[in-house]
mmCIF file of C-alpha atoms in Angstrom:
data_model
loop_
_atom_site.group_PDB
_atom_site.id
_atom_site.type_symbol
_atom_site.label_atom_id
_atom_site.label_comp_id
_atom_site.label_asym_id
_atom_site.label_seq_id
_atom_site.Cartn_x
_atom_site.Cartn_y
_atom_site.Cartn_z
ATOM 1 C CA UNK A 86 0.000 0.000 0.000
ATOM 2 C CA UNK A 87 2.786 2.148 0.859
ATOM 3 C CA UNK A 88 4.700 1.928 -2.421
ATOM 4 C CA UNK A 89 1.392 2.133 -4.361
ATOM 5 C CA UNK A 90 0.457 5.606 -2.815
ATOM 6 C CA UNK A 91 3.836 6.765 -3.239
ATOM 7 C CA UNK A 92 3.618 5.738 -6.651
ATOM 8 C CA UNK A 93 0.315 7.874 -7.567
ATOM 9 C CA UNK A 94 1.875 10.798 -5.768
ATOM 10 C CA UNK A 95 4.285 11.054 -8.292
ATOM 11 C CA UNK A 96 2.314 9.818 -10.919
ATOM 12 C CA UNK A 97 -0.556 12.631 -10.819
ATOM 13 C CA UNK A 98 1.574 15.387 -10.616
ATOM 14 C CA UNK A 99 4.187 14.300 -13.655
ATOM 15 C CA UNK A 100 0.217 13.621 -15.797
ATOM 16 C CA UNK A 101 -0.708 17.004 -14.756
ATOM 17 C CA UNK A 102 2.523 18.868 -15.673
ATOM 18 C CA UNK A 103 2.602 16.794 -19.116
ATOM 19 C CA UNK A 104 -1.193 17.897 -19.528
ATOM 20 C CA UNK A 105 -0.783 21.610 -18.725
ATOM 21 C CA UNK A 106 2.370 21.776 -21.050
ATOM 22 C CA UNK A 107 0.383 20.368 -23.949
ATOM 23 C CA UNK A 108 -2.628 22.765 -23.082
ATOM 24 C CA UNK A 109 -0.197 25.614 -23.010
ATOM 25 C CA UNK A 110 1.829 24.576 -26.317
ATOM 26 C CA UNK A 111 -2.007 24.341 -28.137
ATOM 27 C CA UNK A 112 -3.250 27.627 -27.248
ATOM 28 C CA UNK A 113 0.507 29.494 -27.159
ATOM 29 C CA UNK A 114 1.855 28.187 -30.139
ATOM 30 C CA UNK A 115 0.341 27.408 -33.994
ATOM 31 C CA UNK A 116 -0.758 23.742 -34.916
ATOM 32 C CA UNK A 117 2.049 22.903 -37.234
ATOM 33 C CA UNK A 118 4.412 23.999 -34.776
ATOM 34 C CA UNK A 119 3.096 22.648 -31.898
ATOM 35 C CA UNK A 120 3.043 19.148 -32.911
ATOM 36 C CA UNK A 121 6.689 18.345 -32.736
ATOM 37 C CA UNK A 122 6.336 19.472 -28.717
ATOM 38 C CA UNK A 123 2.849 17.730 -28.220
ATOM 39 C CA UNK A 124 4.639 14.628 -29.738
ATOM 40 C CA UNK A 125 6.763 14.825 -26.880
ATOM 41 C CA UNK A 126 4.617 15.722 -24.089
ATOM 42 C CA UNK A 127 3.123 12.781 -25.630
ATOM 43 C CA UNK A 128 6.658 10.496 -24.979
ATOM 44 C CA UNK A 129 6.962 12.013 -21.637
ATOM 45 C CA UNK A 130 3.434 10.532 -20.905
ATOM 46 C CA UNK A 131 4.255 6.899 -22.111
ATOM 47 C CA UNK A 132 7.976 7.039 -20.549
ATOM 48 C CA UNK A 133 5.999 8.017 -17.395
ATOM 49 C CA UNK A 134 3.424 4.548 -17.943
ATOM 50 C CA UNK A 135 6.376 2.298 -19.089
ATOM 51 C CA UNK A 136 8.270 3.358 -15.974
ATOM 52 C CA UNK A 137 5.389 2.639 -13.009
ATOM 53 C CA UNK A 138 4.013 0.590 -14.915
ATOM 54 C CA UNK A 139 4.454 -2.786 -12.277
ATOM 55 C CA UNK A 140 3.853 0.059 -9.787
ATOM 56 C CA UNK A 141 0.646 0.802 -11.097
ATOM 57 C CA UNK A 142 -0.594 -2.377 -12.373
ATOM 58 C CA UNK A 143 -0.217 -1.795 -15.638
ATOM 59 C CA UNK A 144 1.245 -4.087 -18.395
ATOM 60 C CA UNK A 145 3.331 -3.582 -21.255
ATOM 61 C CA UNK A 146 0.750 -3.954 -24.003
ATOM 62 C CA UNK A 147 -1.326 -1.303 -22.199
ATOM 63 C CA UNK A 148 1.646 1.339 -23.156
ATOM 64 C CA UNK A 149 2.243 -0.425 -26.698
ATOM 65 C CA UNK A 150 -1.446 0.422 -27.316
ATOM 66 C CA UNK A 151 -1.254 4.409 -26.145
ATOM 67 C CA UNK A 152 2.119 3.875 -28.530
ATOM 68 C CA UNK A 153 0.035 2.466 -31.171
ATOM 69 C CA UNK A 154 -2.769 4.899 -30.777
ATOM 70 C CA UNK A 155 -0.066 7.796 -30.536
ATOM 71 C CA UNK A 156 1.236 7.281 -33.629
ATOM 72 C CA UNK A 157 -1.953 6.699 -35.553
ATOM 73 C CA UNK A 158 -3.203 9.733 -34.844
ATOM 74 C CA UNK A 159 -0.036 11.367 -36.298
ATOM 75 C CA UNK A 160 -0.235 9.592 -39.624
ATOM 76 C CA UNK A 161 -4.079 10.907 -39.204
ATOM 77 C CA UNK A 162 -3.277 14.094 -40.103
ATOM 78 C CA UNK A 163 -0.476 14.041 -42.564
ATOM 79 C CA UNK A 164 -2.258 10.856 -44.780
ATOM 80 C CA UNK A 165 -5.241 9.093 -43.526
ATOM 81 C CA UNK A 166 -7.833 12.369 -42.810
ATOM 82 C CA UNK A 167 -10.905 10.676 -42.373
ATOM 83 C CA UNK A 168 -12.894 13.884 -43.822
ATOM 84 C CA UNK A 169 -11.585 12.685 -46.768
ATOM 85 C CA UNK A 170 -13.193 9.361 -46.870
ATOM 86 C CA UNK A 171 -16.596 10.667 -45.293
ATOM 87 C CA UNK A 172 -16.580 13.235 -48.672
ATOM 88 C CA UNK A 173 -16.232 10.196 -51.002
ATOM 89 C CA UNK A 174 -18.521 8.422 -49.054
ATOM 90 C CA UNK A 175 -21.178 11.666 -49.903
ATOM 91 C CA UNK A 176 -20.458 11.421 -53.688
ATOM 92 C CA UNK A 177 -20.138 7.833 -53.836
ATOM 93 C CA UNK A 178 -23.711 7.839 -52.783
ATOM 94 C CA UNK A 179 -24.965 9.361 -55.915
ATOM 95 C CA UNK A 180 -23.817 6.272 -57.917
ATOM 96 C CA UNK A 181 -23.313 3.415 -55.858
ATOM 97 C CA UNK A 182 -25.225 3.035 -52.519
ATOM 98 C CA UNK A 183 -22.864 -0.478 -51.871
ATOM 99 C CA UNK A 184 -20.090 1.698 -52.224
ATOM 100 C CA UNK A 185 -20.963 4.895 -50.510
ATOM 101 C CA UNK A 186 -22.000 2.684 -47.025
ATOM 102 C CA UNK A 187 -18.419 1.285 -47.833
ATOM 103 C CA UNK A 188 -16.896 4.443 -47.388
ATOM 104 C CA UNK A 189 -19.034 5.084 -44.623
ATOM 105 C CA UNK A 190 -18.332 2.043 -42.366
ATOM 106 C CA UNK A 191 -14.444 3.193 -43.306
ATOM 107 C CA UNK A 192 -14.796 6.419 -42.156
ATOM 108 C CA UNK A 193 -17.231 5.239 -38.631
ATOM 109 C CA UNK A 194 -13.701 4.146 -37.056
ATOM 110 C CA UNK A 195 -11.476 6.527 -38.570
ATOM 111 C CA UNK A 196 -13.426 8.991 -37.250
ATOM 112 C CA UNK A 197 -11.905 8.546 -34.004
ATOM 113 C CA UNK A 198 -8.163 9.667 -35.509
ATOM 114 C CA UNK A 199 -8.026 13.237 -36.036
ATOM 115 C CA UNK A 200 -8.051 14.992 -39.335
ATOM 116 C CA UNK A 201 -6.069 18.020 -39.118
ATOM 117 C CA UNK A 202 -3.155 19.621 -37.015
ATOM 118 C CA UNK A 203 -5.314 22.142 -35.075
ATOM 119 C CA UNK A 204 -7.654 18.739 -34.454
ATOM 120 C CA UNK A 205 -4.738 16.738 -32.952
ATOM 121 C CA UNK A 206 -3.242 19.714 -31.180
ATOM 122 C CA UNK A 207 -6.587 20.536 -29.410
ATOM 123 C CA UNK A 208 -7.897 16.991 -28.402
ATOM 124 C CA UNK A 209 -4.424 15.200 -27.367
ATOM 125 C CA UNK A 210 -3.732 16.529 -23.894
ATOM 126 C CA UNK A 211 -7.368 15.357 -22.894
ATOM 127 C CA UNK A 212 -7.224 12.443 -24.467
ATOM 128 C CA UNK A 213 -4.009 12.136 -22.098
ATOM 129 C CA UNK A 214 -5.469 13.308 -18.999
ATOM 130 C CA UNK A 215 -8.520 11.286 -19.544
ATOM 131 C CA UNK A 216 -6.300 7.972 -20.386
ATOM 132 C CA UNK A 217 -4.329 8.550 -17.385
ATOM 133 C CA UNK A 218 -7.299 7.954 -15.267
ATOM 134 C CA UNK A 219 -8.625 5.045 -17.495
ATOM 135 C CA UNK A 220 -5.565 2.738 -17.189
ATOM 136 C CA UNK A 221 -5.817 2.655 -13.453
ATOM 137 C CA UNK A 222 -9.791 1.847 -13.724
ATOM 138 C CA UNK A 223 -10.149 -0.113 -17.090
ATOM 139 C CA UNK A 224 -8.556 -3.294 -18.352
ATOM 140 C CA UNK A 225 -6.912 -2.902 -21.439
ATOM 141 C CA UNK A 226 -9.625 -4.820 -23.603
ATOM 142 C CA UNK A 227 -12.233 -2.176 -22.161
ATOM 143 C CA UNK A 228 -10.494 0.454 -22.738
ATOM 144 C CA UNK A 229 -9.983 -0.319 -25.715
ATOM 145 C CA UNK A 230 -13.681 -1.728 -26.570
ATOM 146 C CA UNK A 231 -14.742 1.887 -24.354
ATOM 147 C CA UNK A 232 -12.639 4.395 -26.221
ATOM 148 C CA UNK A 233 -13.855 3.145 -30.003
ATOM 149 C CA UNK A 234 -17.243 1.834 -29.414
ATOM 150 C CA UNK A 235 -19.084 4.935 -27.802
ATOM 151 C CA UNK A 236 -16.707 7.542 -29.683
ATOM 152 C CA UNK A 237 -18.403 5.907 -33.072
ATOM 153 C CA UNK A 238 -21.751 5.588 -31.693
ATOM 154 C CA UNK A 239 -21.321 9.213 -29.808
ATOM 155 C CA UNK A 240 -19.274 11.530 -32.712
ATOM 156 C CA UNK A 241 -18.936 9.552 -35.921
ATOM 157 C CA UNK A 242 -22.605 8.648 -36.439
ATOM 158 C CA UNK A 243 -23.583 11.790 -35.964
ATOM 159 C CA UNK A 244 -21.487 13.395 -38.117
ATOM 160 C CA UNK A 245 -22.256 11.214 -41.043
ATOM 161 C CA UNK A 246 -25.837 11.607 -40.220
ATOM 162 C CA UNK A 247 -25.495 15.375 -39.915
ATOM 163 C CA UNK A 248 -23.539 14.866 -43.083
ATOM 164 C CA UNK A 249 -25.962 13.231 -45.324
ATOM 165 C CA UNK A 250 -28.808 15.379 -44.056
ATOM 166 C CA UNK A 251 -26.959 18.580 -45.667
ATOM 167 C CA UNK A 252 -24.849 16.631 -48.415
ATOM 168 C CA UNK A 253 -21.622 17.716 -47.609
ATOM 169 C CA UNK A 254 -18.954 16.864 -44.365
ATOM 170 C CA UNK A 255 -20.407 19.152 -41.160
ATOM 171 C CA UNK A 256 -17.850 18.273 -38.683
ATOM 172 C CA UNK A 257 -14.701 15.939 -37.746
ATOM 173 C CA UNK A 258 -13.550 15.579 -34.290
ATOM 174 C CA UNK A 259 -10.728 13.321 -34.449
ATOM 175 C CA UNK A 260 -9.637 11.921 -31.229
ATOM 176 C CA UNK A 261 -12.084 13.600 -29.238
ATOM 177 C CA UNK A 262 -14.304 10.729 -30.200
ATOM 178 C CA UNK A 263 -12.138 8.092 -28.469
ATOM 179 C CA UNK A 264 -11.280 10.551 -25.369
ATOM 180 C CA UNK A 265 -15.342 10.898 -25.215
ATOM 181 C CA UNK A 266 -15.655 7.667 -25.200
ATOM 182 C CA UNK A 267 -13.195 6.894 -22.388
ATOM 183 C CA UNK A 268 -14.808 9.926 -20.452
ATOM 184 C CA UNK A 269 -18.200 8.136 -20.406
ATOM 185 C CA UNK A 270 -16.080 4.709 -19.450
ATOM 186 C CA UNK A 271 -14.477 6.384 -16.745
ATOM 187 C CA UNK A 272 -17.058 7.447 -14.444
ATOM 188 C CA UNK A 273 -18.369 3.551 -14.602
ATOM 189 C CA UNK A 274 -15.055 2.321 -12.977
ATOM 190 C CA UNK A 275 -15.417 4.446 -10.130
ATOM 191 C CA UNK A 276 -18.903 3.582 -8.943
ATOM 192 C CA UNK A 277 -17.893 0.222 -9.622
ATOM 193 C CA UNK A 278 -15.159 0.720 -7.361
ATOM 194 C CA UNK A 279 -17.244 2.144 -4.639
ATOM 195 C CA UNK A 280 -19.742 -0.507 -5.302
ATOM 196 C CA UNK A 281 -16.882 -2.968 -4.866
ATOM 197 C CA UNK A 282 -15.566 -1.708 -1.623
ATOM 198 C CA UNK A 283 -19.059 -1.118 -0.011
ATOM 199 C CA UNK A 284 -19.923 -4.798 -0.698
ATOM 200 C CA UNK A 285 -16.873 -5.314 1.353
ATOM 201 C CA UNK A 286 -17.278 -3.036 4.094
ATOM 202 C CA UNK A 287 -21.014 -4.575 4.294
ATOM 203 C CA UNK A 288 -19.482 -8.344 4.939
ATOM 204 C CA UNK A 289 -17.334 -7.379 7.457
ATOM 205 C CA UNK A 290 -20.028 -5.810 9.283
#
């Protein structure tokens, strides 16, 4: 118990510092420019997990997947952007429903990677913050499961809904969808938690 609370007291405060750099860098400095430093708040933050990481319960694919998801989001904005696919989706439509919904589906899950520099800038020290929390809640499989199924069902269907109604691409928000996601996850864990340790409290009673 001892090294486990001395582990979160360090832990919190190196998130928060990371965090409030990355919010500073976004508002003080211009997209382009501030993703070389937001990349490595970004490194700080998974340094941070790889290093507590038997501290904090946390295994090694849990950091390979913020690694993974990291670097997706990178590639996002420089070759994947998802607005792309959700406009060919729109056009497809006109000739080919089979391959319009194609484009669709494709662009349901990339429309948790962001699609621009000022998206990825924005959303990726709350994604942070918020994933900080989740790894000492979540098991890797839900927050994995968390983060991509209720950031489709809560961002990227309605954008391609809002889309569709006014034929042409309303809105992308990137990685916002998977930090929503893992906001609405979050919450769970702790009354879960509570639930967990009341049960306990009421057996010993």
């Amino acid at each position: 118990m001892r090294i486990r609370t001395t582990t979160l007291l360090l832990y919190y405060p190196t998130v928060l510092i990371i965090v409030a750099m990355g919010m500073l860098i976004a508002v003080l400095i211009p997209s382009y420019y501030a993703l070389l430093p937001e990349f490595i708040m970004s490194l700080l933050f998974i340094y941070t997990l790889g290093k507590l990481h038997g501290k904090l319960g946390i295994g090694y694919s849990y950091v390979v997947t913020i690694i993974l998801i990291v670097l997706l989001s990178y590639a996002s904005v420089f070759l994947i952007r998802p607005s792309l696919f959700l406009n060919k989706a729109l056009i497809e439509m006109k000739q080919s429903l089979f391959r319009g919904s194609l484009y669709l589906v494709t662009y349901l899950f990339l429309s948790l990677l962001p699609d621009s520099a000022t998206d990825l800038v924005g959303t990726l020290p709350i994604f942070l913050l918020v994933t900080a929390i989740a790894v000492l809640e979540l098991r890797l499989r839900h927050y994995v499961l968390a983060g991509i199924l209720t950031g489709i069902v809560g961002i990227g269907v309605s954008t391609v809904v809002l889309s569709l109604m006014f034929n042409r691409v309303i809105v992308t928000y990137g990685l916002s969808a998977m930090t929503m996601g893992l906001m609405g996850a979050n919450p769970n864990g702790v009354i879960n938690k509570y639930r967990e340790k009341a049960r306990q409290v009421n057996a010993f009673s």
